[in-house]
Tab-separated table of C-alpha atoms and ligand atoms in Angstrom:
chain	number	residue	atom	x	y	z
B	87	MET	CA	13.678	-21.934	-18.088
B	88	ASN	CA	14.147	-19.514	-15.323
B	89	MET	CA	17.351	-17.689	-14.815
B	90	SER	CA	18.640	-19.679	-11.854
B	91	LEU	CA	18.691	-23.269	-13.035
B	92	PRO	CA	21.653	-25.531	-12.431
B	93	LEU	CA	23.728	-26.257	-15.480
B	94	TRP	CA	21.562	-27.905	-18.037
B	95	ILE	CA	22.209	-29.204	-21.412
B	96	LEU	CA	19.505	-30.540	-23.577
B	97	LEU	CA	20.491	-33.696	-25.339
B	98	ALA	CA	18.359	-34.934	-28.146
B	99	ILE	CA	18.301	-38.678	-28.440
B	100	LEU	CA	15.977	-39.889	-31.126
B	101	SER	CA	17.835	-41.576	-33.913
B	102	CYS	CA	21.187	-41.676	-35.666
B	103	LEU	CA	23.080	-41.599	-32.420
B	104	ALA	CA	25.690	-43.816	-33.966
B	105	GLN	CA	26.302	-41.407	-36.780
B	106	ASN	CA	29.382	-39.249	-36.599
B	107	ILE	CA	28.023	-35.780	-36.964
B	108	SER	CA	30.043	-32.684	-36.749
B	109	GLY	CA	27.785	-29.673	-36.459
B	110	PHE	CA	24.093	-29.111	-36.720
B	111	ASP	CA	21.941	-31.221	-39.024
B	112	ILE	CA	18.186	-30.741	-38.810
B	113	ASN	CA	17.615	-34.191	-40.266
B	114	CYS	CA	19.422	-35.858	-37.428
B	115	ASN	CA	17.950	-35.947	-33.970
B	116	SER	CA	21.201	-36.396	-32.131
B	117	ASN	CA	21.879	-32.683	-32.071
B	118	VAL	CA	22.921	-31.337	-28.711
B	119	ALA	CA	21.454	-27.970	-27.806
B	120	VAL	CA	23.020	-25.846	-25.084
B	121	TYR	CA	21.520	-22.809	-23.460
B	122	TRP	CA	24.397	-20.420	-22.823
B	123	GLY	CA	24.232	-17.097	-21.042
B	124	GLN	CA	22.946	-17.480	-17.507
B	125	ASN	CA	26.067	-18.854	-15.840
B	126	SER	CA	23.788	-21.559	-14.541
B	127	GLY	CA	26.477	-24.132	-13.852
B	128	ALA	CA	27.814	-21.982	-11.068
B	129	SER	CA	24.391	-20.842	-9.856
B	130	GLY	CA	25.261	-17.301	-10.754
B	131	SER	CA	28.574	-17.163	-8.938
B	132	LEU	CA	32.143	-18.274	-9.653
B	133	PRO	CA	33.456	-19.941	-11.686
B	134	TYR	CA	31.809	-17.894	-14.345
B	135	GLN	CA	30.752	-19.340	-17.656
B	136	LYS	CA	33.316	-18.840	-20.366
B	137	PRO	CA	32.826	-16.556	-23.329
B	138	LEU	CA	30.667	-17.994	-26.060
B	139	GLY	CA	33.634	-18.807	-28.282
B	140	ALA	CA	34.890	-21.427	-25.834
B	141	TYR	CA	31.793	-23.529	-26.448
B	142	CYS	CA	32.088	-23.186	-30.214
B	143	ASP	CA	35.202	-25.286	-29.984
B	144	ASP	CA	33.333	-28.147	-28.272
B	145	ASP	CA	32.488	-30.719	-30.940
B	146	ASN	CA	29.668	-32.142	-28.804
B	147	VAL	CA	27.631	-28.974	-29.156
B	148	ASP	CA	25.498	-28.410	-32.266
B	149	ILE	CA	23.039	-25.692	-31.261
B	150	ILE	CA	23.797	-22.767	-28.976
B	151	LEU	CA	20.929	-20.747	-27.578
B	152	LEU	CA	21.918	-17.294	-26.376
B	153	SER	CA	19.907	-16.822	-23.203
B	154	PHE	CA	18.170	-14.424	-22.908
B	155	LEU	CA	16.603	-11.465	-24.571
B	156	TYR	CA	14.507	-10.935	-21.459
B	157	ILE	CA	12.935	-7.491	-21.795
B	158	LEU	CA	11.175	-6.974	-25.096
B	159	LYS	CA	10.677	-3.258	-24.825
B	160	GLY	CA	13.151	-1.443	-22.625
B	161	ALA	CA	14.426	2.122	-22.694
B	162	GLY	CA	14.030	3.819	-26.052
B	163	GLY	CA	11.712	1.031	-27.196
B	164	TYR	CA	14.611	-1.398	-27.636
B	165	PRO	CA	14.918	-4.868	-26.121
B	166	VAL	CA	17.343	-5.768	-23.332
B	167	LEU	CA	19.754	-8.692	-23.278
B	168	ASN	CA	21.264	-10.479	-20.307
B	169	PHE	CA	24.124	-12.967	-20.483
B	170	ALA	CA	25.143	-12.906	-16.794
B	171	ASN	CA	28.859	-12.198	-16.520
B	172	ILE	CA	29.320	-11.696	-20.258
B	173	CYS	CA	28.755	-8.293	-21.844
B	174	ASP	CA	27.056	-6.665	-18.875
B	175	TYR	CA	27.590	-2.934	-18.465
B	176	SER	CA	26.506	-3.093	-14.830
B	177	LYS	CA	29.529	-5.303	-14.123
B	178	ASN	CA	31.951	-4.047	-16.742
B	179	ALA	CA	32.072	-0.318	-17.424
B	180	SER	CA	33.826	-0.974	-20.736
B	181	VAL	CA	30.749	-2.597	-22.248
B	182	PRO	CA	29.096	-0.067	-24.554
B	183	VAL	CA	25.347	0.533	-24.432
B	184	PHE	CA	23.524	2.020	-27.397
B	185	PRO	CA	22.498	5.620	-26.612
B	186	GLY	CA	19.051	6.046	-25.108
B	187	THR	CA	18.604	2.294	-24.619
B	188	GLU	CA	19.599	-0.493	-22.249
B	189	LEU	CA	20.759	-2.573	-25.190
B	190	MET	CA	24.350	-3.706	-24.866
B	191	HIS	CA	26.770	-3.685	-27.763
B	192	CYS	CA	28.503	-7.077	-27.593
B	193	SER	CA	31.045	-7.035	-30.401
B	194	ASP	CA	33.033	-9.909	-28.886
B	195	MET	CA	29.922	-12.066	-29.028
B	196	GLY	CA	29.454	-11.130	-32.677
B	197	VAL	CA	32.913	-12.489	-33.414
B	198	ASP	CA	32.127	-15.638	-31.418
B	199	ILE	CA	28.805	-16.194	-33.201
B	200	LYS	CA	30.609	-16.209	-36.532
B	201	HIS	CA	33.205	-18.558	-35.078
B	202	CYS	CA	30.489	-20.967	-33.927
B	203	GLN	CA	28.842	-20.858	-37.343
B	204	SER	CA	32.162	-21.545	-39.042
B	205	LYS	CA	32.267	-24.735	-36.985
B	206	GLY	CA	28.916	-25.852	-38.387
B	207	LYS	CA	26.847	-24.920	-35.359
B	208	ILE	CA	23.747	-22.788	-35.358
B	209	VAL	CA	23.292	-19.938	-32.891
B	210	LEU	CA	19.786	-18.965	-31.837
B	211	LEU	CA	18.641	-16.107	-29.636
B	212	SER	CA	16.345	-17.283	-26.875
B	213	ILE	CA	13.592	-14.799	-26.095
B	214	GLY	CA	11.828	-15.079	-22.809
B	215	GLY	CA	12.913	-16.543	-19.526
B	216	ALA	CA	10.995	-16.374	-16.310
B	217	THR	CA	9.617	-12.868	-16.576
B	218	ALA	CA	9.339	-11.778	-20.221
B	219	GLN	CA	5.959	-10.999	-21.706
B	220	LEU	CA	5.094	-10.401	-25.310
B	221	ASN	CA	2.746	-7.544	-24.606
B	222	SER	CA	4.305	-5.182	-27.040
B	223	ASP	CA	3.153	-5.149	-30.588
B	224	ALA	CA	4.182	-8.359	-32.309
B	225	ASP	CA	4.647	-6.617	-35.665
B	226	THR	CA	7.038	-4.038	-34.270
B	227	PHE	CA	8.965	-6.583	-32.250
B	228	SER	CA	9.401	-9.122	-35.045
B	229	LYS	CA	10.712	-6.425	-37.392
B	230	GLN	CA	13.039	-5.217	-34.662
B	231	VAL	CA	14.456	-8.721	-34.074
B	232	TRP	CA	15.032	-9.065	-37.809
B	233	ASP	CA	16.770	-5.665	-37.978
B	234	LEU	CA	18.886	-6.013	-34.842
B	235	PHE	CA	20.009	-9.632	-35.142
B	236	MET	CA	19.297	-10.955	-38.616
B	237	GLU	CA	19.321	-9.653	-42.180
B	238	GLY	CA	17.583	-6.366	-41.505
B	239	SER	CA	19.623	-3.310	-40.677
B	240	SER	CA	19.877	-0.980	-37.711
B	241	PRO	CA	22.554	1.273	-36.207
B	242	TYR	CA	21.948	-0.637	-32.960
B	243	ARG	CA	23.088	-4.152	-33.735
B	244	PRO	CA	24.348	-5.831	-30.550
B	245	PHE	CA	26.412	-8.409	-32.469
B	246	ASP	CA	27.399	-6.088	-35.331
B	247	ASP	CA	27.247	-7.856	-38.680
B	248	ALA	CA	26.934	-11.346	-37.177
B	249	ILE	CA	23.608	-12.886	-38.169
B	250	ILE	CA	21.950	-15.339	-35.812
B	251	ASP	CA	20.295	-18.465	-37.214
B	252	GLY	CA	16.915	-17.942	-35.624
B	253	VAL	CA	14.983	-17.318	-32.461
B	254	ASP	CA	13.815	-19.558	-29.653
B	255	LEU	CA	10.643	-18.778	-27.719
B	256	ASP	CA	10.860	-19.613	-24.054
B	257	PHE	CA	8.065	-17.703	-22.396
B	258	GLU	CA	7.061	-18.768	-18.936
B	259	GLN	CA	4.226	-16.331	-18.376
B	260	SER	CA	0.665	-17.096	-19.307
B	261	SER	CA	-1.448	-15.040	-21.690
B	262	GLN	CA	1.128	-14.817	-24.442
B	263	MET	CA	-1.532	-13.766	-26.881
B	264	ASN	CA	0.874	-12.286	-29.397
B	265	LEU	CA	3.207	-15.271	-29.625
B	266	ILE	CA	1.535	-16.872	-32.602
B	267	GLN	CA	1.466	-13.628	-34.521
B	268	PHE	CA	5.120	-13.059	-33.667
B	269	ALA	CA	6.033	-16.582	-34.838
B	270	ASN	CA	4.110	-16.147	-38.077
B	271	ASN	CA	5.789	-12.803	-38.678
B	272	MET	CA	9.239	-14.296	-38.082
B	273	ASN	CA	8.559	-17.164	-40.444
B	274	GLN	CA	7.494	-14.647	-43.099
B	275	LEU	CA	10.623	-12.543	-42.552
B	276	TYR	CA	12.769	-15.678	-42.731
B	277	LYS	CA	11.488	-16.252	-46.248
B	278	THR	CA	12.826	-12.862	-47.333
B	279	GLY	CA	16.349	-13.733	-46.188
B	280	THR	CA	19.244	-15.271	-48.040
B	281	ARG	CA	19.877	-18.091	-45.585
B	282	LYS	CA	17.995	-20.737	-43.632
B	283	TYR	CA	16.508	-19.575	-40.340
B	284	TYR	CA	14.877	-21.526	-37.540
B	285	LEU	CA	12.087	-20.898	-35.083
B	286	THR	CA	12.238	-23.023	-31.956
B	287	SER	CA	10.541	-23.212	-28.606
B	288	ALA	CA	11.209	-24.573	-25.138
B	289	PRO	CA	7.968	-25.962	-23.708
B	290	GLN	CA	7.832	-27.478	-20.280
B	291	CYS	CA	7.358	-31.210	-20.169
B	292	PRO	CA	3.661	-31.494	-19.164
B	293	TYR	CA	1.765	-31.538	-22.434
B	294	PRO	CA	0.421	-29.272	-23.767
B	295	ASP	CA	2.495	-26.512	-22.253
B	296	ALA	CA	0.320	-23.908	-20.547
B	297	ASN	CA	2.138	-20.990	-22.133
B	298	LEU	CA	3.511	-22.399	-25.364
B	299	GLY	CA	0.980	-25.087	-26.271
B	300	ASN	CA	-1.012	-22.893	-28.639
B	301	LEU	CA	2.151	-21.732	-30.321
B	302	LEU	CA	3.236	-25.306	-30.993
B	303	SER	CA	-0.110	-26.348	-32.407
B	304	GLN	CA	-0.908	-23.211	-34.396
B	305	ALA	CA	2.382	-21.882	-35.766
B	306	HIS	CA	5.257	-23.492	-37.622
B	307	VAL	CA	8.022	-24.362	-35.169
B	308	ASP	CA	11.139	-26.140	-36.453
B	309	MET	CA	12.335	-27.677	-33.195
B	310	ALA	CA	11.253	-27.967	-29.589
B	311	PHE	CA	13.659	-28.211	-26.660
B	312	ILE	CA	11.507	-29.820	-24.015
B	313	GLN	CA	12.161	-29.077	-20.371
B	314	PHE	CA	12.220	-32.458	-18.661
B	315	TYR	CA	12.769	-30.956	-15.244
B	316	ASN	CA	11.112	-28.712	-12.654
B	317	SER	CA	7.855	-30.357	-13.674
B	318	GLY	CA	6.749	-32.884	-11.066
B	319	TRP	CA	5.984	-36.207	-12.727
B	320	CYS	CA	7.829	-35.127	-15.845
B	321	ASP	CA	11.087	-34.607	-14.029
B	322	ASN	CA	13.642	-36.695	-15.849
B	323	SER	CA	16.013	-36.765	-12.888
B	324	LYS	CA	13.294	-38.481	-10.790
B	325	TYR	CA	11.224	-40.504	-13.191
B	326	GLY	CA	13.227	-41.157	-16.318
B	327	LEU	CA	12.372	-39.945	-19.765
B	328	PRO	CA	8.610	-39.657	-20.126
B	329	HIS	CA	6.651	-39.860	-23.315
B	330	TRP	CA	6.074	-36.548	-25.023
B	331	PRO	CA	3.504	-36.593	-27.806
B	332	GLU	CA	4.686	-35.846	-31.297
B	333	VAL	CA	2.674	-32.882	-32.418
B	334	SER	CA	2.143	-30.927	-35.558
B	335	TYR	CA	5.528	-29.384	-36.071
B	336	SER	CA	8.271	-30.987	-38.022
B	337	LYS	CA	10.912	-31.870	-35.457
B	338	CYS	CA	10.393	-32.821	-31.859
B	339	PHE	CA	13.678	-33.273	-30.077
B	340	ARG	CA	13.486	-35.433	-27.035
B	341	CYS	CA	15.798	-33.873	-24.560
B	342	LEU	CA	17.620	-34.901	-21.453
B	343	LEU	CA	18.800	-32.714	-18.674
B	344	ILE	CA	22.333	-33.759	-17.883
T	594	NAG	C1	34.104	-37.875	-36.530
T	594	NAG	O1	34.500	-37.146	-37.685
T	594	NAG	C2	35.583	-36.267	-37.444
T	594	NAG	C3	35.793	-35.410	-38.692
T	594	NAG	O2	35.669	-36.178	-39.863
T	594	NAG	C4	36.815	-37.074	-37.052
T	594	NAG	O3	37.904	-36.211	-36.793
T	594	NAG	C5	36.492	-37.865	-35.787
T	594	NAG	O4	37.583	-38.694	-35.433
T	594	NAG	C6	35.246	-38.716	-35.988
T	594	NAG	N1	34.855	-39.305	-34.713
T	594	NAG	C7	34.460	-40.588	-34.616
T	594	NAG	C8	34.073	-41.017	-33.244
T	594	NAG	O5	34.408	-41.339	-35.568
T	595	NAG	C1	34.782	-5.773	-20.453
T	595	NAG	O1	34.220	-5.367	-21.669
T	595	NAG	C2	35.168	-5.183	-22.711
T	595	NAG	C3	34.419	-4.590	-23.905
T	595	NAG	O2	33.392	-5.437	-24.335
T	595	NAG	C4	35.826	-6.512	-23.017
T	595	NAG	O3	36.790	-6.347	-24.035
T	595	NAG	C5	36.487	-7.053	-21.765
T	595	NAG	O4	37.004	-8.323	-22.008
T	595	NAG	C6	35.472	-7.117	-20.624
T	595	NAG	N1	36.155	-7.494	-19.398
T	595	NAG	C7	35.776	-8.567	-18.691
T	595	NAG	C8	36.535	-8.829	-17.435
T	595	NAG	O5	34.851	-9.297	-19.032
């Protein structure tokens, strides 16, 4: 998913569509996952996307993916977030940045994350985008993600005491040699926590995905949000919903771009 897509919402359509579900349920494949954070609906201009909290109040949405953590190792060795018009110190001088880093302190988003979770939704942090590379040490980075966003601790927590429900891997560069190790590390850290966490991925439609295929076949991934667009014959808007093989992980969401 690059950072300039038109508005896209991934709609999973396997079974239990008739069921009235409020909130996320991993056993039901009618969850709707929304990537929030790149102001994609407006192609980067006005009208800007609303703050995260506005989408928490939408009963159609079950999974919100905060998009993106796009630099894994920025100034001071800390990652860098980008949510377009939201919490960006280059556009809003009031947004605090942790000293010696480019990591923004987004307290409002922390409040919104908790609000979303109180509505039964899960909130995942999507790592990747068009340019990110997992070249840095997977051990250091997985521990850092746990400390900054989950049940670890750090003085530099962008969302304060809000705890995200997992991470999504959306790398679009090849040679992501450390992805599997990172995924394994996260799954191990998840087991040390007091709540349920998820690891998800966003492969492109052609199977297996050039960058994420090994991850999906070699690590445990809870859900996949498949990109049925920008992919030639796989493009849902041109050719309808193609077949995507069920592979070795537990849940494969079939997704529509709407
Ligand atoms: C779904 O359930 C909610 C909460 O129980 C209820 O308010 C709503 O009317 C239901 N929707 C449908 C379509 O049944
Ligand atoms: C600027 O950032 C501050 C601090 O995070 C926030 O309270 C305020 O709403 C932001 N202003 C705009 C226009 O986004």
